[in-house]
Short mmCIF file of C-alpha atoms in Angstrom, two decimals:
data_model
loop_
_atom_site.label_atom_id
_atom_site.label_comp_id
_atom_site.label_asym_id
_atom_site.label_seq_id
_atom_site.Cartn_x
_atom_site.Cartn_y
_atom_site.Cartn_z
CA MET A 1 190.84 108.99 -126.16
CA HIS A 2 192.46 105.82 -124.82
CA ASP A 3 189.37 105.02 -122.75
CA ASN A 4 187.09 105.57 -125.76
CA VAL A 5 189.12 103.16 -127.87
CA LEU A 6 189.03 100.51 -125.13
CA ALA A 7 185.27 100.99 -124.73
CA TRP A 8 184.77 100.60 -128.48
CA LEU A 9 186.87 97.43 -128.62
CA SER A 10 185.14 95.88 -125.61
CA GLY A 11 181.63 96.94 -126.70
CA ASP A 12 181.00 98.80 -123.42
CA LEU A 13 179.39 101.81 -125.10
CA SER A 14 176.73 104.29 -124.12
CA PRO A 15 173.48 104.28 -126.12
CA SER A 16 174.55 107.37 -128.10
CA ALA A 17 177.97 105.84 -128.81
CA ARG A 18 176.32 102.63 -130.00
CA ILE A 19 174.17 104.65 -132.39
CA TRP A 20 177.09 106.60 -133.81
CA THR A 21 179.42 103.63 -134.20
CA ALA A 22 176.70 101.95 -136.28
CA LEU A 23 175.54 105.07 -138.06
CA ALA A 24 178.82 106.81 -138.95
CA PRO A 25 179.98 104.21 -141.52
CA ALA A 26 176.41 104.01 -142.83
CA LEU A 27 176.20 107.79 -143.32
CA LEU A 28 179.47 107.81 -145.24
CA ALA A 29 178.37 104.88 -147.40
CA ILE A 30 174.91 106.37 -147.99
CA ALA A 31 176.39 109.74 -148.98
CA TYR A 32 178.75 108.07 -151.44
CA PHE A 33 176.18 105.74 -153.00
CA LEU A 34 173.37 108.33 -153.18
CA GLY A 35 175.70 110.83 -154.79
CA GLY A 36 176.85 108.11 -157.16
CA LEU A 37 173.25 107.19 -157.98
CA LEU A 38 172.48 110.80 -158.91
CA LEU A 39 175.51 110.95 -161.21
CA PHE A 40 174.65 107.53 -162.63
CA CYS A 41 171.09 108.63 -163.48
CA ILE A 42 172.42 111.78 -165.19
CA ARG A 43 174.90 109.67 -167.13
CA CYS A 44 172.13 107.23 -168.15
CA ALA A 45 169.92 110.10 -169.33
CA ILE A 46 172.70 111.44 -171.54
CA LYS A 47 174.51 108.34 -172.80
CA GLY A 48 172.30 105.44 -171.77
CA ILE A 49 172.86 102.75 -169.16
CA PRO A 50 176.50 101.56 -169.10
CA GLN A 51 176.29 97.83 -169.62
CA ASP A 52 178.46 95.69 -167.37
CA ALA A 53 179.23 92.63 -169.49
CA GLU A 54 179.76 90.29 -166.55
CA THR A 55 176.48 91.32 -164.94
CA LEU A 56 174.58 90.35 -168.08
CA THR A 57 175.92 86.79 -167.86
CA ARG A 58 174.52 86.28 -164.37
CA GLY A 59 171.02 85.15 -163.55
CA LYS A 60 168.06 87.46 -163.12
CA SER A 61 166.84 88.53 -159.70
CA MET A 62 163.63 90.32 -158.77
CA LEU A 63 165.19 91.82 -155.62
CA VAL A 64 168.24 93.48 -157.17
CA GLY A 65 167.58 94.04 -160.87
CA PHE A 66 170.02 94.63 -163.69
CA PHE A 67 169.76 98.43 -163.40
CA LEU A 68 170.90 98.39 -159.77
CA ARG A 69 173.64 95.89 -160.56
CA HIS A 70 174.97 98.02 -163.42
CA TYR A 71 174.87 101.01 -161.09
CA PHE A 72 176.72 99.18 -158.31
CA PHE A 73 179.58 98.10 -160.54
CA TRP A 74 179.74 101.56 -162.06
CA VAL A 75 179.87 103.34 -158.69
CA ILE A 76 182.64 101.12 -157.28
CA GLN A 77 184.88 101.68 -160.28
CA PRO A 78 187.27 103.92 -158.26
CA LEU A 79 187.90 101.17 -155.71
CA TRP A 80 188.28 98.60 -158.48
CA ARG A 81 190.89 100.74 -160.26
CA VAL A 82 192.85 101.19 -157.02
CA LEU A 83 192.92 97.44 -156.48
CA LEU A 84 193.83 96.81 -160.10
CA ARG A 85 196.77 99.25 -160.01
CA SER A 86 197.96 98.05 -156.62
CA GLY A 87 199.34 94.90 -158.18
CA LEU A 88 197.80 92.69 -155.49
CA PRO A 89 197.16 89.18 -156.82
CA ALA A 90 193.50 88.28 -157.27
CA ASN A 91 193.95 85.29 -154.95
CA SER A 92 195.14 87.61 -152.18
CA LEU A 93 191.92 89.59 -152.53
CA SER A 94 189.98 86.32 -152.24
CA MET A 95 191.93 85.42 -149.11
CA LEU A 96 191.36 88.87 -147.62
CA SER A 97 187.65 88.58 -148.34
CA GLY A 98 187.63 85.19 -146.63
CA LEU A 99 189.46 86.50 -143.57
CA LEU A 100 187.11 89.47 -143.22
CA GLY A 101 184.07 87.26 -143.70
CA VAL A 102 185.14 84.74 -141.07
CA SER A 103 185.96 87.64 -138.74
CA SER A 104 182.43 88.98 -139.23
CA GLY A 105 181.02 85.71 -137.89
CA VAL A 106 183.29 85.87 -134.85
CA ALA A 107 182.26 89.47 -134.17
CA VAL A 108 178.54 88.74 -134.49
CA ALA A 109 178.80 85.70 -132.22
CA ALA A 110 180.25 88.02 -129.55
CA GLY A 111 177.37 90.48 -130.01
CA ARG A 112 179.33 93.08 -132.02
CA PHE A 113 176.78 93.43 -134.78
CA THR A 114 178.06 96.74 -136.15
CA VAL A 115 181.59 95.42 -136.63
CA GLY A 116 180.35 92.08 -137.96
CA GLY A 117 177.92 93.65 -140.42
CA TRP A 118 180.44 96.04 -141.95
CA LEU A 119 183.13 93.34 -142.14
CA PHE A 120 180.65 91.09 -143.96
CA LEU A 121 179.74 93.85 -146.44
CA LEU A 122 183.40 94.65 -147.09
CA ALA A 123 184.12 90.96 -147.63
CA GLY A 124 181.30 90.91 -150.19
CA VAL A 125 182.71 93.91 -152.06
CA LEU A 126 186.18 92.31 -152.21
CA ASP A 127 184.60 89.09 -153.44
CA VAL A 128 183.16 91.02 -156.37
CA MET A 129 186.56 92.53 -157.13
CA ASP A 130 188.85 89.49 -157.11
CA GLY A 131 187.39 87.75 -160.14
CA ARG A 132 187.24 90.96 -162.16
CA VAL A 133 190.85 91.76 -161.34
CA ALA A 134 191.92 88.28 -162.44
CA ARG A 135 189.99 88.47 -165.71
CA THR A 136 191.22 91.97 -166.52
CA ARG A 137 194.82 90.88 -166.01
CA LYS A 138 194.12 87.64 -167.90
CA GLU A 139 195.18 85.67 -164.82
CA ALA A 140 191.89 83.81 -164.34
CA ASN A 141 192.31 80.07 -163.92
CA PRO A 142 190.33 77.13 -162.46
CA ALA A 143 192.41 77.14 -159.26
CA GLY A 144 191.51 80.75 -158.52
CA ALA A 145 187.85 80.12 -159.31
CA ALA A 146 187.82 77.13 -156.93
CA LEU A 147 189.53 79.16 -154.19
CA ASP A 148 187.02 82.00 -154.56
CA SER A 149 184.00 79.68 -154.56
CA VAL A 150 185.07 77.69 -151.51
CA LEU A 151 185.99 80.83 -149.55
CA ASP A 152 182.55 82.28 -150.34
CA ARG A 153 180.97 79.26 -148.68
CA TYR A 154 183.19 79.74 -145.63
CA VAL A 155 182.27 83.43 -145.41
CA ASP A 156 178.52 82.80 -145.66
CA SER A 157 178.70 79.91 -143.21
CA ALA A 158 180.81 81.85 -140.70
CA MET A 159 178.38 84.77 -140.65
CA LEU A 160 175.35 82.53 -140.22
CA MET A 161 177.08 80.36 -137.62
CA GLY A 162 177.92 83.51 -135.68
CA LEU A 163 174.28 84.58 -135.78
CA ALA A 164 173.17 81.07 -134.78
CA TRP A 165 175.54 81.16 -131.80
CA TYR A 166 174.30 84.58 -130.69
CA TYR A 167 170.65 83.50 -130.96
CA ARG A 168 171.23 79.96 -129.65
CA ASP A 169 168.79 80.39 -126.75
CA THR A 170 165.99 82.00 -128.80
CA TRP A 171 163.63 81.03 -131.61
CA VAL A 172 165.86 82.94 -134.07
CA LEU A 173 168.20 79.94 -134.04
CA LEU A 174 165.77 78.16 -136.40
CA PRO A 175 165.82 80.79 -139.20
CA ALA A 176 169.60 81.06 -138.74
CA LEU A 177 169.93 77.34 -139.43
CA GLY A 178 167.43 77.63 -142.28
CA ALA A 179 169.46 80.44 -143.84
CA LEU A 180 172.61 78.32 -143.48
CA LEU A 181 170.89 75.47 -145.30
CA GLY A 182 169.48 77.65 -148.09
CA SER A 183 172.71 79.60 -148.59
CA SER A 184 174.58 76.32 -149.04
CA LEU A 185 172.03 74.78 -151.41
CA VAL A 186 171.68 77.75 -153.80
CA PRO A 187 175.28 77.59 -155.08
CA TYR A 188 175.35 73.80 -154.83
CA VAL A 189 172.38 73.36 -157.18
CA ARG A 190 173.98 75.80 -159.63
CA ALA A 191 177.31 73.92 -159.50
CA LYS A 192 175.55 70.57 -159.89
CA GLY A 193 173.64 71.91 -162.87
CA GLU A 194 176.79 73.19 -164.52
CA GLY A 195 178.39 69.79 -163.99
CA LEU A 196 175.44 68.20 -165.80
CA GLY A 197 175.39 70.79 -168.57
CA VAL A 198 172.41 72.82 -167.33
CA SER A 199 172.63 76.51 -166.41
CA VAL A 200 170.54 77.40 -163.34
CA ARG A 201 171.55 80.92 -162.30
CA ASP A 202 168.22 82.66 -161.74
CA GLY A 203 166.67 83.23 -158.35
CA ALA A 204 165.55 85.94 -155.97
CA MET A 205 168.18 85.31 -153.28
CA GLN A 206 171.61 85.00 -154.89
CA ARG A 207 174.87 85.84 -153.16
CA LEU A 208 174.69 89.60 -153.80
CA GLU A 209 171.24 89.72 -152.19
CA ARG A 210 172.34 87.58 -149.24
CA VAL A 211 175.32 89.83 -148.55
CA LEU A 212 173.20 92.96 -148.89
CA PHE A 213 170.28 91.95 -146.65
CA LEU A 214 172.36 90.20 -144.01
CA GLY A 215 175.15 92.80 -143.95
CA VAL A 216 173.00 95.93 -143.88
CA GLY A 217 170.49 94.47 -141.42
CA THR A 218 173.25 93.36 -139.06
CA ALA A 219 175.36 96.54 -139.32
CA LEU A 220 172.47 98.91 -138.64
CA SER A 221 170.55 96.84 -136.07
CA PRO A 222 172.34 98.36 -133.01
CA ILE A 223 170.77 101.72 -133.85
CA LEU A 224 167.25 100.47 -133.14
CA GLU A 225 168.41 98.61 -130.05
CA ALA A 226 170.09 101.71 -128.62
CA LEU A 227 167.02 103.86 -129.35
CA PHE A 228 164.29 101.55 -128.00
CA TRP A 229 165.98 98.97 -125.75
CA PRO A 230 169.14 100.66 -124.44
CA GLU A 231 169.27 98.74 -121.15
CA GLN A 232 169.22 95.22 -122.59
CA LYS A 233 172.40 93.25 -122.01
CA HIS A 234 171.66 90.76 -124.77
CA PRO A 235 169.53 92.72 -127.29
CA MET A 236 167.55 90.93 -129.99
CA HIS A 237 168.81 93.19 -132.80
CA TRP A 238 165.44 93.09 -134.55
CA LEU A 239 166.66 94.58 -137.82
CA ALA A 240 169.16 91.73 -138.10
CA VAL A 241 166.40 89.25 -137.22
CA VAL A 242 164.21 90.57 -140.05
CA GLY A 243 167.07 90.31 -142.53
CA LEU A 244 167.94 86.82 -141.30
CA VAL A 245 164.36 85.51 -141.56
CA PHE A 246 164.01 87.03 -145.03
CA VAL A 247 167.25 85.41 -146.20
CA ALA A 248 166.23 82.08 -144.65
CA VAL A 249 162.91 82.02 -146.50
CA MET A 250 164.06 83.40 -149.84
CA SER A 251 167.30 81.42 -150.06
CA ASN A 252 165.39 78.17 -149.63
CA VAL A 253 162.74 79.32 -152.12
CA THR A 254 165.56 80.05 -154.58
CA ALA A 255 167.21 76.68 -153.91
CA VAL A 256 163.93 74.79 -154.45
CA ALA A 257 163.18 76.79 -157.63
CA ARG A 258 166.64 76.05 -159.03
CA PHE A 259 166.33 72.40 -158.07
CA ARG A 260 162.98 72.19 -159.82
CA THR A 261 164.39 73.85 -162.94
CA LEU A 262 167.35 71.45 -162.93
CA VAL A 263 165.20 68.33 -162.57
CA ARG A 264 162.82 69.51 -165.30
CA ALA A 265 165.72 70.20 -167.65
CA LEU A 266 167.20 66.75 -167.05
CA THR A 267 163.91 64.82 -167.18
CA PRO A 268 163.28 63.14 -170.57
CA LYS A 269 160.50 64.95 -172.37
CA LYS A 270 157.25 63.05 -172.81
CA PRO A 271 155.63 63.22 -176.25
CA VAL A 272 152.21 64.19 -174.89
CA GLN A 273 151.38 65.99 -171.69
CA PRO A 274 147.69 65.24 -171.03
CA ARG A 275 147.26 67.84 -168.30
CA SER A 276 149.24 70.71 -166.85
CA GLY A 277 150.81 70.37 -163.41
CA VAL A 278 148.24 72.76 -161.91
CA ALA A 279 145.35 70.78 -163.39
CA LEU A 280 146.77 67.50 -162.10
CA PHE A 281 147.13 68.97 -158.63
CA GLY A 282 143.60 70.38 -158.69
CA PHE A 283 141.92 67.16 -159.86
CA ASN A 284 144.05 65.01 -157.56
CA ALA A 285 143.26 67.18 -154.53
CA ALA A 286 139.55 67.14 -155.43
CA ALA A 287 139.65 63.34 -155.70
CA GLY A 288 141.21 63.14 -152.25
CA ALA A 289 138.58 65.47 -150.78
CA ILE A 290 135.69 63.49 -152.32
CA ALA A 291 137.18 60.19 -151.15
CA THR A 292 137.56 61.54 -147.62
CA ALA A 293 133.94 62.72 -147.60
CA VAL A 294 132.74 59.33 -148.84
CA ASP A 295 134.88 57.62 -146.18
CA PHE A 296 133.40 59.80 -143.42
CA VAL A 297 129.77 59.40 -144.53
CA ALA A 298 130.20 55.65 -144.92
CA VAL A 299 131.69 55.24 -141.45
CA LEU A 300 128.95 57.41 -139.95
CA GLY A 301 126.25 55.35 -141.66
CA MET A 302 127.74 51.97 -140.72
CA VAL A 303 128.14 52.97 -137.07
CA GLU A 304 124.93 54.95 -136.53
CA TRP A 305 122.49 53.06 -138.75
CA ALA A 306 123.95 49.60 -139.33
CA GLY A 307 125.27 49.19 -135.78
CA LEU A 308 128.76 48.17 -136.94
CA SER A 309 131.67 48.63 -134.56
CA PRO A 310 133.74 51.80 -135.15
CA VAL A 311 136.88 49.74 -135.85
CA LEU A 312 135.30 47.64 -138.58
CA ALA A 313 133.49 50.67 -139.97
CA THR A 314 136.78 52.60 -140.15
CA VAL A 315 138.48 49.77 -142.06
CA ALA A 316 135.57 49.48 -144.48
CA GLY A 317 135.45 53.27 -144.90
CA CYS A 318 139.16 53.40 -145.70
CA VAL A 319 138.75 50.70 -148.36
CA LEU A 320 135.71 52.45 -149.86
CA GLY A 321 137.46 55.84 -149.83
CA GLY A 322 140.51 54.30 -151.49
CA VAL A 323 138.40 52.78 -154.26
CA VAL A 324 136.67 56.12 -154.88
CA ASN A 325 140.00 57.98 -154.91
CA TYR A 326 141.54 55.45 -157.29
CA SER A 327 138.55 55.53 -159.64
CA ILE A 328 138.38 59.32 -159.88
CA ASN A 329 142.12 59.61 -160.45
CA ARG A 330 142.14 56.85 -163.07
CA ILE A 331 139.18 58.18 -165.04
CA ILE A 332 139.34 61.96 -164.60
CA THR A 333 142.70 63.11 -163.23
CA PHE A 334 145.16 60.98 -165.19
CA ARG A 335 142.86 59.53 -167.90
CA SER A 336 144.64 56.22 -167.60
CA HIS A 337 143.94 53.15 -169.76
CA GLY A 338 146.40 50.78 -168.10
CA ALA A 339 145.53 47.40 -166.63
CA VAL A 340 143.50 47.77 -163.44
CA ALA A 341 145.07 45.00 -161.32
CA PRO A 342 148.70 46.25 -161.49
CA GLN A 343 147.52 49.80 -160.90
CA LEU A 344 145.56 48.76 -157.82
CA ALA A 345 148.61 46.94 -156.48
CA ARG A 346 150.80 50.01 -157.00
CA TYR A 347 148.11 52.27 -155.53
CA THR A 348 147.98 50.07 -152.41
CA VAL A 349 151.75 50.30 -152.00
CA VAL A 350 151.67 54.10 -152.29
CA SER A 351 148.74 54.41 -149.87
CA ALA A 352 150.36 52.14 -147.28
CA THR A 353 153.71 53.91 -147.41
CA SER A 354 151.91 57.26 -147.29
CA ALA A 355 150.16 56.22 -144.07
CA LEU A 356 153.50 55.16 -142.56
CA LEU A 357 155.17 58.41 -143.59
CA ASN A 358 152.34 60.49 -142.16
CA ALA A 359 152.32 58.57 -138.89
CA GLY A 360 156.10 58.70 -138.59
CA GLY A 361 156.28 62.39 -139.39
CA VAL A 362 153.63 63.28 -136.82
CA ALA A 363 155.37 61.08 -134.23
CA LEU A 364 158.71 62.81 -134.83
CA LEU A 365 157.42 66.38 -134.81
CA THR A 366 155.26 65.87 -131.73
CA LEU A 367 158.49 65.11 -129.85
CA HIS A 368 158.73 68.90 -129.75
CA PRO A 369 155.92 69.91 -127.35
CA GLN A 370 156.06 73.56 -128.41
CA LEU A 371 154.56 72.58 -131.79
CA SER A 372 150.77 72.30 -132.00
CA TYR A 373 149.69 68.79 -133.04
CA THR A 374 147.14 70.24 -135.49
CA LEU A 375 149.86 72.31 -137.17
CA VAL A 376 152.09 69.22 -137.23
CA TRP A 377 149.32 67.13 -138.78
CA TRP A 378 148.71 69.58 -141.63
CA LEU A 379 152.42 70.19 -142.19
CA VAL A 380 153.22 66.48 -142.45
CA ARG A 381 150.18 65.82 -144.65
CA GLY A 382 151.22 68.59 -147.03
CA VAL A 383 154.85 67.48 -147.27
CA VAL A 384 153.96 63.80 -147.81
CA TYR A 385 151.33 64.71 -150.40
CA PHE A 386 153.64 66.87 -152.53
CA ALA A 387 156.79 64.81 -152.04
CA TRP A 388 155.29 61.31 -152.18
CA ASN A 389 151.60 60.84 -153.04
CA LEU A 390 151.18 63.14 -156.05
CA PRO A 391 154.51 62.31 -157.78
CA LEU A 392 154.04 58.55 -157.33
CA GLN A 393 150.44 58.59 -158.50
CA ARG A 394 151.53 60.53 -161.58
CA ASP A 395 154.75 58.65 -162.40
CA TYR A 396 154.18 55.20 -160.86
CA VAL A 397 150.53 54.29 -160.36
CA PHE A 398 148.88 55.85 -163.42
CA ASN A 399 151.90 56.13 -165.74
CA ASP A 400 150.71 54.14 -168.73
CA THR A 401 153.91 54.86 -170.67
CA SER A 402 156.17 53.22 -168.08
CA SER A 403 153.73 50.32 -167.70
CA ASP A 404 153.81 49.69 -171.44
CA ALA A 405 157.58 49.87 -171.44
CA LEU A 406 157.78 47.25 -168.67
CA LEU A 407 155.47 44.94 -170.62
CA GLU A 408 157.62 45.36 -173.72
CA GLN A 409 160.79 44.52 -171.77
CA ARG A 410 159.21 41.39 -170.21
CA PRO A 411 160.27 38.25 -172.17
CA HIS A 412 157.45 36.53 -174.02
CA ALA A 413 156.77 32.84 -173.67
CA ALA A 414 157.89 30.79 -176.66
#
C-alpha cells in the first residue's frame, strides 16, 4: 500500500495504473452526471425545465446551451447546499478555487495531467459556487466580485502556463500561448464594455466552456497515452492537445467577436449606409483583383512589346494599377462624390503605408525559417488588407461625410 501511494505521488505508474487513476474519477463523475441527467429529463417532462435565474443573465453560447447550463446547476444542488450550510465565507471558496487552479498548473507542468485536470475542474466548480453562496446569504459586494474575477484570471493563466511549460519544446507551445491570449482577452473585452456601458457577454468560448474542454481533455488524456504509447517518457497527451487547440482557436474567435460587437456599439451611427459590409468587401476585393490584372498585363506589354526595362515597366504598372483601383472604388464600391485631389492624396498615403506594412510583415515572419514564404506572403497580405487597407479606404479615403465635416471646420477667408 505504501509503495502504491509513493508510486502515485511520483507518477511512476504502470500503464494499467495510469489508466485507472485517470478513469476512476471520471467513472464516478460520469455515473453521477448521467444519472442526474436522466432524473433531470424526467423532471423536465413532468414540470418543465427548472429555470436558473443567474444562468439566464449570462450570454448565449453555442457550445454549452441554456438547457445544459440549467441541468448543470440543478445537478450540483447537493454540493451547493453543503457549502451553503457549512458556513464557509464565499471569499474562502474563491481562495480555495484559486489555490486548486494554480496547483493544477503546477501539476500539469510536471506531467501529471490526471491530477492537474481534475484539480482544474474542481476549481471551476468552486468558482461557480462562491458567487451564488454570497448572493444567497446577501453578502455579495464589489470586493468579493473583484477577488473572484482576479483569481479566475490566475487560475486560467496558471493552467495554460503549465501546459506551455510541458509543451515548451514542441509545436503545441504556440496554441498554448494562443489560448493564454484568448482566455485573457475574452473577459477583458467584457469588462471594458461594462465600463463603457455596453454588455458583451455572448460567445462560443466563455469560462465554463474553457474549464470544461481544458479540464476534461487534460484529465482523461493519460488514458489514451497508456493505451497506445505506454513506453513514452514524455507523452504528447493528444486528448489534451485537441482540447488546447480548440480552446486557443475558439477563445480568440470569441474575443474578436466581442471586440467587434463593442466597437460597433460605441461607433456613432451613420444616417445612411450605402452598402453592407459584405458588399463593400466584395467590390473592394474585385477592384483589387482587376487592378492587379491590369498592372500585370501592362508590365508584360511594356517589357515584351515596347522594349521598356522591367524596372520602369513595374513602376508604370503600379501607377496604372493604382489609378484603376482608385477609380473602381470611387465609382462602384464606395460611390463617392468627394473632391478627387484630396482623395488621391489620401489613397497614396494608404497605398504607401500598406506596402511598408506588407514588406515589414514578410520580413519579420521570414525570420522563422520553418514558415513557408508563400504562406507568410498570403497571411501578411490578408492581415494588412483587413486591418489597414479596407478600413482606411472606407473611413479615410472615400469617406465623404468626414471630408465634408473637415471642410466645414476649416475657417473661411474674410
